[in-house]
Short mmCIF file of C-alpha atoms in Angstrom, two decimals:
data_model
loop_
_atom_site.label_atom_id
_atom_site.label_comp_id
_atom_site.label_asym_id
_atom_site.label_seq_id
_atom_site.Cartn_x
_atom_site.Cartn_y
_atom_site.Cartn_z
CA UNK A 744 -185.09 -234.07 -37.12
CA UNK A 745 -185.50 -237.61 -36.39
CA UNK A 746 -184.70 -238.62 -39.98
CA UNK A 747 -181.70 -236.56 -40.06
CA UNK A 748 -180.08 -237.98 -36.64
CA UNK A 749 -181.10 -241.25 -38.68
CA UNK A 750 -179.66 -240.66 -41.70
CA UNK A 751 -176.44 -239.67 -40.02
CA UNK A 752 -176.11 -242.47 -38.08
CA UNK A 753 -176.48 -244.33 -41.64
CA UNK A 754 -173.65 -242.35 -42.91
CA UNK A 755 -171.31 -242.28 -40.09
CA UNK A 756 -171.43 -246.51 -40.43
CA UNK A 757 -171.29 -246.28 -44.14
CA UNK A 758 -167.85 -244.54 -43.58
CA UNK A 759 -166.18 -245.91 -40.14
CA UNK A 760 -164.01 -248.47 -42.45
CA UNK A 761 -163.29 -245.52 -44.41
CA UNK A 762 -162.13 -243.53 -41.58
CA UNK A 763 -160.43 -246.46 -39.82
CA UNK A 764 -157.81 -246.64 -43.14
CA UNK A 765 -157.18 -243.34 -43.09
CA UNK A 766 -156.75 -242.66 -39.26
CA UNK A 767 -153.98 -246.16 -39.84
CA UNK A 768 -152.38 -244.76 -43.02
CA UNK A 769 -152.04 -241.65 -41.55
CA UNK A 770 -151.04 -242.22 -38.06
CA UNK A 771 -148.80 -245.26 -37.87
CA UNK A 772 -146.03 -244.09 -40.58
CA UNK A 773 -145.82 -241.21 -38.78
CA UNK A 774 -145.59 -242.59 -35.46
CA UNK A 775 -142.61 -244.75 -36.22
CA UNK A 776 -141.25 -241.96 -38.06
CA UNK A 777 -141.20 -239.72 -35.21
CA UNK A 778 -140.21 -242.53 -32.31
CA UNK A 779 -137.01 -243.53 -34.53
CA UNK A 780 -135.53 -240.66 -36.28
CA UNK A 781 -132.58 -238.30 -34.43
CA UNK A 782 -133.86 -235.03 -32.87
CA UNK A 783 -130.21 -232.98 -33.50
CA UNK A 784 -126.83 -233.13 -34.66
CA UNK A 785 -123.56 -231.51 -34.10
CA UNK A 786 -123.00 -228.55 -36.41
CA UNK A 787 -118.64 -227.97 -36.52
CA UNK A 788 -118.06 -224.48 -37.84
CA UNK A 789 -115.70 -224.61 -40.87
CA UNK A 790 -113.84 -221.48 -39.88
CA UNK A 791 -114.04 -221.17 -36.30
CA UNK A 792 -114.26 -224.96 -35.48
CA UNK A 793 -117.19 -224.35 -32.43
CA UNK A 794 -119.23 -226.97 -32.05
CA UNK A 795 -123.33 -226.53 -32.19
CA UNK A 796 -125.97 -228.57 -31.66
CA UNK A 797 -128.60 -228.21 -34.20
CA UNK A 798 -132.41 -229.45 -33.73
CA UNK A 799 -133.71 -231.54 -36.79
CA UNK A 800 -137.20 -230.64 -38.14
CA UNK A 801 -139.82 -231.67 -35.65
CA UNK A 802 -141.73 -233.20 -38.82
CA UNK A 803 -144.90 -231.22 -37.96
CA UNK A 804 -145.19 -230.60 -41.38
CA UNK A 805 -145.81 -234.01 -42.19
CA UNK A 806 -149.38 -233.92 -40.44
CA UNK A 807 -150.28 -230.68 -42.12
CA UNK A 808 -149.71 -232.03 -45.33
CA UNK A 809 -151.97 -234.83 -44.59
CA UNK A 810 -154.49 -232.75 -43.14
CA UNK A 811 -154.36 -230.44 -46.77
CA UNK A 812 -154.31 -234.07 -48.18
CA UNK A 813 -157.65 -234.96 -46.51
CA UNK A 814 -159.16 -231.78 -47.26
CA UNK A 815 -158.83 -232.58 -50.98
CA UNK A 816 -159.84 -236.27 -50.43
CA UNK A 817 -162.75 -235.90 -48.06
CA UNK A 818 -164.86 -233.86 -50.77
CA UNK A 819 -164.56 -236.62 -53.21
CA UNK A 820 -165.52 -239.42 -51.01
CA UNK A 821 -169.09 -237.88 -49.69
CA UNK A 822 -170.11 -235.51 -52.46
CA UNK A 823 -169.30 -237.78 -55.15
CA UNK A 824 -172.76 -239.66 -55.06
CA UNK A 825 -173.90 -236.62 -57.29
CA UNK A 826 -172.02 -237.61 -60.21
CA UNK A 827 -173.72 -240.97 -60.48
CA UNK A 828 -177.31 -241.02 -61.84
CA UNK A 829 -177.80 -243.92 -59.74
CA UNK A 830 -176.26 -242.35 -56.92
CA UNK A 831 -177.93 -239.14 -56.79
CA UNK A 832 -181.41 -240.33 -57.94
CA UNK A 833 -181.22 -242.90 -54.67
CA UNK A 834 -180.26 -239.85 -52.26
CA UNK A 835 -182.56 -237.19 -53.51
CA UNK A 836 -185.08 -239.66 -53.03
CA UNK A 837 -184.44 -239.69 -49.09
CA UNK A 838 -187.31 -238.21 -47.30
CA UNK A 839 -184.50 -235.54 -46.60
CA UNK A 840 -184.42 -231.82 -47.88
CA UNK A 841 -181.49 -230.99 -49.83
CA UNK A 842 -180.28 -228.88 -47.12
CA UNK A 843 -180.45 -231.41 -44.09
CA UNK A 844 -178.76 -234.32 -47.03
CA UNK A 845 -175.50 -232.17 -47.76
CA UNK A 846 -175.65 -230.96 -43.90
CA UNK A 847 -175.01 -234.82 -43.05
CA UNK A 848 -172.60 -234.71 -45.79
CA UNK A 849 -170.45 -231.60 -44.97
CA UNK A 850 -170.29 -233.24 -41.26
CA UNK A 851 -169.43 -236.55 -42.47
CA UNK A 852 -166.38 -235.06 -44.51
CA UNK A 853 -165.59 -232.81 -41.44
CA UNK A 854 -165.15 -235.65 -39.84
CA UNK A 855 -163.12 -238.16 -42.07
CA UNK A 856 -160.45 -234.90 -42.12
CA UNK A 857 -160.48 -233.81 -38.38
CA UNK A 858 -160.23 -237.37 -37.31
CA UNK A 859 -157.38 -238.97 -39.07
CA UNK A 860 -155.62 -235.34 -38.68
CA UNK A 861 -155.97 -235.75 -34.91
CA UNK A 862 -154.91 -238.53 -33.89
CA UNK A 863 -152.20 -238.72 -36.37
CA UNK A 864 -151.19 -235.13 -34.88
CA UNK A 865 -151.47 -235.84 -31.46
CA UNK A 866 -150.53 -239.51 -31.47
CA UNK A 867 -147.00 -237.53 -32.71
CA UNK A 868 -146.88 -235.21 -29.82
CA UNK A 869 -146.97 -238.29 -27.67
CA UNK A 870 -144.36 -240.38 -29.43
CA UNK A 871 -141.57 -237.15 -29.07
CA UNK A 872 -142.86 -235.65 -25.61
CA UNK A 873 -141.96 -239.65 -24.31
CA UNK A 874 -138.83 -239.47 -25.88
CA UNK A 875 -135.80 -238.90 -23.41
CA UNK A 876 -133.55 -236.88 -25.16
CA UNK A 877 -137.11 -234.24 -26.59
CA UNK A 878 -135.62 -230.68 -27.49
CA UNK A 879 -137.83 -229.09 -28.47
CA UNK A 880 -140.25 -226.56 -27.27
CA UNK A 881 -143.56 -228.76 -27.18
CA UNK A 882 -146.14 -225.96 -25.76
CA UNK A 883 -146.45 -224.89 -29.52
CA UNK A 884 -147.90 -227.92 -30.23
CA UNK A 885 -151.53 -226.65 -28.72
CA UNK A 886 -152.03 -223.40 -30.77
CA UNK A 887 -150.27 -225.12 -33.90
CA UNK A 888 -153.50 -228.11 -33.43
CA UNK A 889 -155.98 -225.34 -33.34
CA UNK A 890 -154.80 -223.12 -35.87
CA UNK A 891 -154.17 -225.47 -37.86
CA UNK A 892 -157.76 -227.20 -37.27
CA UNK A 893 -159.36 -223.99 -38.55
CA UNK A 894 -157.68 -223.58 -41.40
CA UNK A 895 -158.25 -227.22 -42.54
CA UNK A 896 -162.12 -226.39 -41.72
CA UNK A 897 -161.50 -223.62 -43.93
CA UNK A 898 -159.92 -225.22 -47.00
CA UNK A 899 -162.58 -228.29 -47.00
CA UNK A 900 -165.14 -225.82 -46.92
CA UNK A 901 -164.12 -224.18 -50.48
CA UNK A 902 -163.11 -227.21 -52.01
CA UNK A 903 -166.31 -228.92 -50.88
CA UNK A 904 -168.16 -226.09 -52.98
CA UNK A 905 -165.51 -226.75 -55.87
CA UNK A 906 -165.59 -230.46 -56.02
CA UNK A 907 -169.79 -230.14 -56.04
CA UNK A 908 -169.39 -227.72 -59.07
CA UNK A 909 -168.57 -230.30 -61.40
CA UNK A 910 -171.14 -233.44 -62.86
CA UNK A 911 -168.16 -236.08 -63.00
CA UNK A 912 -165.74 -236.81 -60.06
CA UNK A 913 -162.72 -235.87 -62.76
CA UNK A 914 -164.02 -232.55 -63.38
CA UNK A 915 -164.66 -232.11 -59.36
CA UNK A 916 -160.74 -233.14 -59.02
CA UNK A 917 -159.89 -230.97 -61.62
CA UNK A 918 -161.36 -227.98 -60.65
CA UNK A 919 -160.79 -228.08 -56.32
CA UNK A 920 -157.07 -228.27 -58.42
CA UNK A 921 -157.00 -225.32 -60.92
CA UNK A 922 -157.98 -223.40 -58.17
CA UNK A 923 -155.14 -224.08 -56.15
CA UNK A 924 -153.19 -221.01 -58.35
CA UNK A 925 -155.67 -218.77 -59.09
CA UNK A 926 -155.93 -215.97 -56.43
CA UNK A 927 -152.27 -215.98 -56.52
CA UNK A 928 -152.09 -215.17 -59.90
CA UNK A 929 -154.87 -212.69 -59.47
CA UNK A 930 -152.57 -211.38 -57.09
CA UNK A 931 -149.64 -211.39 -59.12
CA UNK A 932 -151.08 -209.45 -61.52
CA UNK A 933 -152.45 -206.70 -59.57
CA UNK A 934 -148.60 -206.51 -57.89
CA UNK A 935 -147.27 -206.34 -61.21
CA UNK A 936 -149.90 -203.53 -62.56
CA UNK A 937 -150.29 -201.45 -59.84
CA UNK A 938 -146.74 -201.70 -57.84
CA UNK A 939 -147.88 -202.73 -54.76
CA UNK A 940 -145.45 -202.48 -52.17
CA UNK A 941 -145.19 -204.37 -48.96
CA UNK A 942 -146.45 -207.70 -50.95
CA UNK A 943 -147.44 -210.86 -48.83
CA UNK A 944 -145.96 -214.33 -49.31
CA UNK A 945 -146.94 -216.33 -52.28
CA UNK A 946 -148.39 -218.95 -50.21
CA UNK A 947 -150.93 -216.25 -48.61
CA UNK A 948 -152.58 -216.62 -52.02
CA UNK A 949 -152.70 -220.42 -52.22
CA UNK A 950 -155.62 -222.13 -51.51
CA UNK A 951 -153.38 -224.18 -49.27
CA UNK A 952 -151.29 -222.16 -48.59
CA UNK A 953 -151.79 -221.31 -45.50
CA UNK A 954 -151.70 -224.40 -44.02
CA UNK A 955 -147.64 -224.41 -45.12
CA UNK A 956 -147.48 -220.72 -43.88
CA UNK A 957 -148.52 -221.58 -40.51
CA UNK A 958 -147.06 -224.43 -40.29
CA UNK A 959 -143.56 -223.41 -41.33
CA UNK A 960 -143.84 -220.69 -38.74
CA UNK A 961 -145.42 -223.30 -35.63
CA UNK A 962 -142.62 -225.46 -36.72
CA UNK A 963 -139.81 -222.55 -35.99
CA UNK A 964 -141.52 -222.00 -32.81
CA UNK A 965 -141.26 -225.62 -31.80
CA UNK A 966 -137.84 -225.88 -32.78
CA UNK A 967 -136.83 -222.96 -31.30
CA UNK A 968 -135.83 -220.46 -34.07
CA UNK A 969 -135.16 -216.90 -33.31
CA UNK A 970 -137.75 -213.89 -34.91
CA UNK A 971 -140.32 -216.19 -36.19
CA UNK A 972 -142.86 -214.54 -38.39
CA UNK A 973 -145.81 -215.05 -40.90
CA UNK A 974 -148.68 -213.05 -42.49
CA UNK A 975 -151.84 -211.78 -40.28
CA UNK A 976 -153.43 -212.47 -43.63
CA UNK A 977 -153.09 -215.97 -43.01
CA UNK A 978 -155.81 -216.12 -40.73
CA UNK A 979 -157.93 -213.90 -43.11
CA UNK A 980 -157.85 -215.15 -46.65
CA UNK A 981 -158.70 -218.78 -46.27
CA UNK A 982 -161.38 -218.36 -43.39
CA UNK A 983 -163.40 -215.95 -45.78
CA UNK A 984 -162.64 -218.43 -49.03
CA UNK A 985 -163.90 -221.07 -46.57
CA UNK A 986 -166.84 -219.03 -45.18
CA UNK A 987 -168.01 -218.16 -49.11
CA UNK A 988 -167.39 -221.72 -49.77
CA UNK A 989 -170.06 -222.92 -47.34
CA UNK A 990 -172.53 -220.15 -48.02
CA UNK A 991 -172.51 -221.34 -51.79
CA UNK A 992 -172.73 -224.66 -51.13
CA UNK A 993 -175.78 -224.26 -49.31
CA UNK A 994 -177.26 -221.27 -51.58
CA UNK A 995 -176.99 -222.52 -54.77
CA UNK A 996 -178.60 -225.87 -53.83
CA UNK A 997 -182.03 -225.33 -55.21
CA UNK A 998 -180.31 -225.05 -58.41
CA UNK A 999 -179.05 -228.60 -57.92
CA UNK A 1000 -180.16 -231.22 -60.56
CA UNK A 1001 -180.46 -234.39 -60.22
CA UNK A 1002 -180.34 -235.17 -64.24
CA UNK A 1003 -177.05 -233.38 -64.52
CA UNK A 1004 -174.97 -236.35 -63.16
CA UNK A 1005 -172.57 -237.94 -65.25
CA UNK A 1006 -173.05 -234.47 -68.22
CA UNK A 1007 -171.12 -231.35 -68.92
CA UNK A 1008 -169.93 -229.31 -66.16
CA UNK A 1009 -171.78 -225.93 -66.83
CA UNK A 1010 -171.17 -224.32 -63.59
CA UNK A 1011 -169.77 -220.67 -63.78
CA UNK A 1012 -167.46 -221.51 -60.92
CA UNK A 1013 -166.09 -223.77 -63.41
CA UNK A 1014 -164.88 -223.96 -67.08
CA UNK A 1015 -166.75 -221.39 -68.02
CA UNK A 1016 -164.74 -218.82 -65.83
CA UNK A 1017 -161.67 -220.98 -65.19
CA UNK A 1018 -160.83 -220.98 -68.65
CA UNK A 1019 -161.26 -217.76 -69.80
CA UNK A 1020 -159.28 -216.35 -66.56
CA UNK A 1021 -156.21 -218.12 -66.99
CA UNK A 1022 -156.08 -217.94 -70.87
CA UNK A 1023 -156.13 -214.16 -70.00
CA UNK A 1024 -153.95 -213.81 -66.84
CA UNK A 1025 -150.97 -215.66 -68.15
CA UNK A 1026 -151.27 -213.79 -71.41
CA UNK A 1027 -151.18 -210.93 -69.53
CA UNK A 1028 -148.22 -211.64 -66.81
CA UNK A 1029 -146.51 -213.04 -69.49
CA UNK A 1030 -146.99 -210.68 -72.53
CA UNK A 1031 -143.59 -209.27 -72.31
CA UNK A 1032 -141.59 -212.35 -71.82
CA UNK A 1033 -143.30 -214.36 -74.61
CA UNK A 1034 -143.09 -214.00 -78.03
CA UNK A 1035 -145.33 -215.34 -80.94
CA UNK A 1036 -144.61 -218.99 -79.86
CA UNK A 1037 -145.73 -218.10 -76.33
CA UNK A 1038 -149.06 -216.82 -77.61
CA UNK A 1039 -149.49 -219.66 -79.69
CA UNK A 1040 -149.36 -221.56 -76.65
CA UNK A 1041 -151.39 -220.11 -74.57
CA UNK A 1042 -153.61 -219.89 -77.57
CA UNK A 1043 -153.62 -223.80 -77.56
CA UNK A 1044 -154.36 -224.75 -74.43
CA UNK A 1045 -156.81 -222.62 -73.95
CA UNK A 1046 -158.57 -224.73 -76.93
CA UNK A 1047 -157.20 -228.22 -75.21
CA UNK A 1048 -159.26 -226.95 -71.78
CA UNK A 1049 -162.71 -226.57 -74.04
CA UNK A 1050 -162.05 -230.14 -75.77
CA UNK A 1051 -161.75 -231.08 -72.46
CA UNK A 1052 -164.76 -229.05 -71.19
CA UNK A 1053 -166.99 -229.76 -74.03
CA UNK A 1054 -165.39 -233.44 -74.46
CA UNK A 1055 -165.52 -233.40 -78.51
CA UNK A 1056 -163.14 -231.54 -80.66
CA UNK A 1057 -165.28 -229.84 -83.05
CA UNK A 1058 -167.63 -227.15 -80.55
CA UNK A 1059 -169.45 -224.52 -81.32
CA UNK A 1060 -168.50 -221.14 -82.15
CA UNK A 1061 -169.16 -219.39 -79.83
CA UNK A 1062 -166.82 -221.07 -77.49
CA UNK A 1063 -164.11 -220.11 -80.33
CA UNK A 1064 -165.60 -216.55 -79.36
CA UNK A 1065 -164.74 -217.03 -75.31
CA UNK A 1066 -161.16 -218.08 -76.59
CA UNK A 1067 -160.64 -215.19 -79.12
CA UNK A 1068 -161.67 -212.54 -76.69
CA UNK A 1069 -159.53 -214.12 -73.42
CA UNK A 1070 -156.74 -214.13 -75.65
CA UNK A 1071 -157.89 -209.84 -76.78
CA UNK A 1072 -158.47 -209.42 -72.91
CA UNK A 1073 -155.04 -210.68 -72.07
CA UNK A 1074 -153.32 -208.46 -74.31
CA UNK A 1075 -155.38 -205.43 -73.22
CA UNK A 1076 -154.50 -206.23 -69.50
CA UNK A 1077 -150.52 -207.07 -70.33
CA UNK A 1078 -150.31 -203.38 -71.84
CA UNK A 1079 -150.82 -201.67 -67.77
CA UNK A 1080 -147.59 -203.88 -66.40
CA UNK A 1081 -144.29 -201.82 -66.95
#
């Protein structure tokens, strides 16, 4: 235990410059933003003439984007010592388990998000509660910091899983980003093939998503809109993506190698999945709409993704196999949507 209050002290050092730059970036644009810019104006109906004053946006959205921002950002920053042969060899030779290194880790990145994203959030409360002329309804301000807290928990939590799924730092970017769409096409297509009725907002599906969801909604709340609503399963599909994010992280590390740094990203979370699955899916959603031309390019970027993957343009065939029968697959699934 000793070595692990130790080597978090280490690593909350290594990163307080870190965290100082982004708390500034962060905080002080938005500061000035929100002590300078007008709270309403005075709507003049065209037909009736009445006068109305309208509330501006309370620009709540702007620390919700930065907290989805961090989210994406944080993983990068602490996990990315794994994709460096130097980096990783130097860690895993810690006197530290694997489990107690990326627990320091995971807290360390908890932080550098939470951090910036609260005193940039509440540092904004402050500069519009002081303000004179304040309109709006500031008590939603509390649950909106919470909810929004969780969710960002939430989001880190699967992209931190993500981001340590690939070998290089550009495949860990690329695929915390190709899975920003994926449920929601998933989604898509089971509206499509099954007629599902009632269907929840796009942004449900998002891996984001809900962060804009909620925060579109706390934002009508604080500026007091009329028959504000969003989707229970806001508050249900990113905590249990974040929940099986953690659990992986943590499970699958005594499969973690140290010599994979800087090789191919194997992972099945990865390439290996991600490219089949959308080479399919967007066959499929789009089978009717597209014609030969479509198919041919779908066809080819489905072979750009395993250059990419395999980084050489001649691979073997049986990756020609995984593209031949996505491409089968998608046609097979485009045949159940009317």
């Amino acid at each position: 235990m000793k070595r692990t209050w130790k080597f978090l002290r280490f690593e909350l050092k290594k990163y307080l410059w870190t965290l100082i730059v982004l708390v500034a970036v962060c905080t002080i644009p938005y500061i000035a933003e929100l002590s300078t810019m007008e709270l309403s104006y005075v709507y003049n109906h065209y037909q009736t003439g009445a006068l109305t004053m309208v509330l501006r946006s309370s620009q709540i959205g702007l620390s919700l984007f930065a907290l989805g921002a961090l989210c994406y950002l944080s993983p990068a920053l602490v996990y990315s010592f794994k994709m460096s042969k130097r980096g990783i060899d130097g860690y895993y030779s810690l006197p530290l388990k694997k489990e107690k290194l990326y627990l320091v880790k995971t807290l360390v990145g908890l932080l550098l998000v939470l951090v910036p994203f609260t005193v940039m959030y509440w540092g904004g409360f402050l500069a519009l509660v002081f303000r004179a002329e304040n309109p709006y309804d500031m008590f939603w301000y509390l649950p909106a910091y919470f909810g929004s807290a969780l969710l960002g928990v939430c989001l880190f939590g699967l992209n931190a899983f993500l981001f340590t799924r690939g070998n290089t730092v550009a495949d860990g970017f690329v695929f915390m980003i190709a899975y920003i769409p994926l449920f929601l096409m998933l989604y898509e297509y089971a509206t499509a093939a099954f007629d599902l009725r009632g269907r929840a907002s796009y942004e449900t599906f998002i891996t984001f998503g809900g962060l804009i969801e909620f925060g579109n909604a706390m934002h009508d709340l604080i500026v007091r809109y009329e028959n504000v609503t969003f989707s229970p399963l806001t508050f249900v599909v990113m905590p249990i993506l974040g929940a099986v994010g953690y659990a992986l992280l943590f499970a699958l590390l005594p499969y973690e190698k140290g010599e994979n740094a800087e090789q191919l990203s194997d992972s099945w979370f990865g390439y290996k999945i991600l490219i089949p699955v959308y080479t399919a899916f967007l066959l499929a959603l789009n089978m009717n709409a597209f014609d030969i031309i479509g198919f041919c390019g779908i066809a080819v970027a489905a072979i750009v993704a395993t250059v990419v993957y395999q980084r050489k343009f001649k691979f073997h065939l049986k990756w020609w196999g995984m593209i031949g029968g996505a491409l089968a697959l998608g046609l097979f699934l485009g045949m159940f949507i009317p």
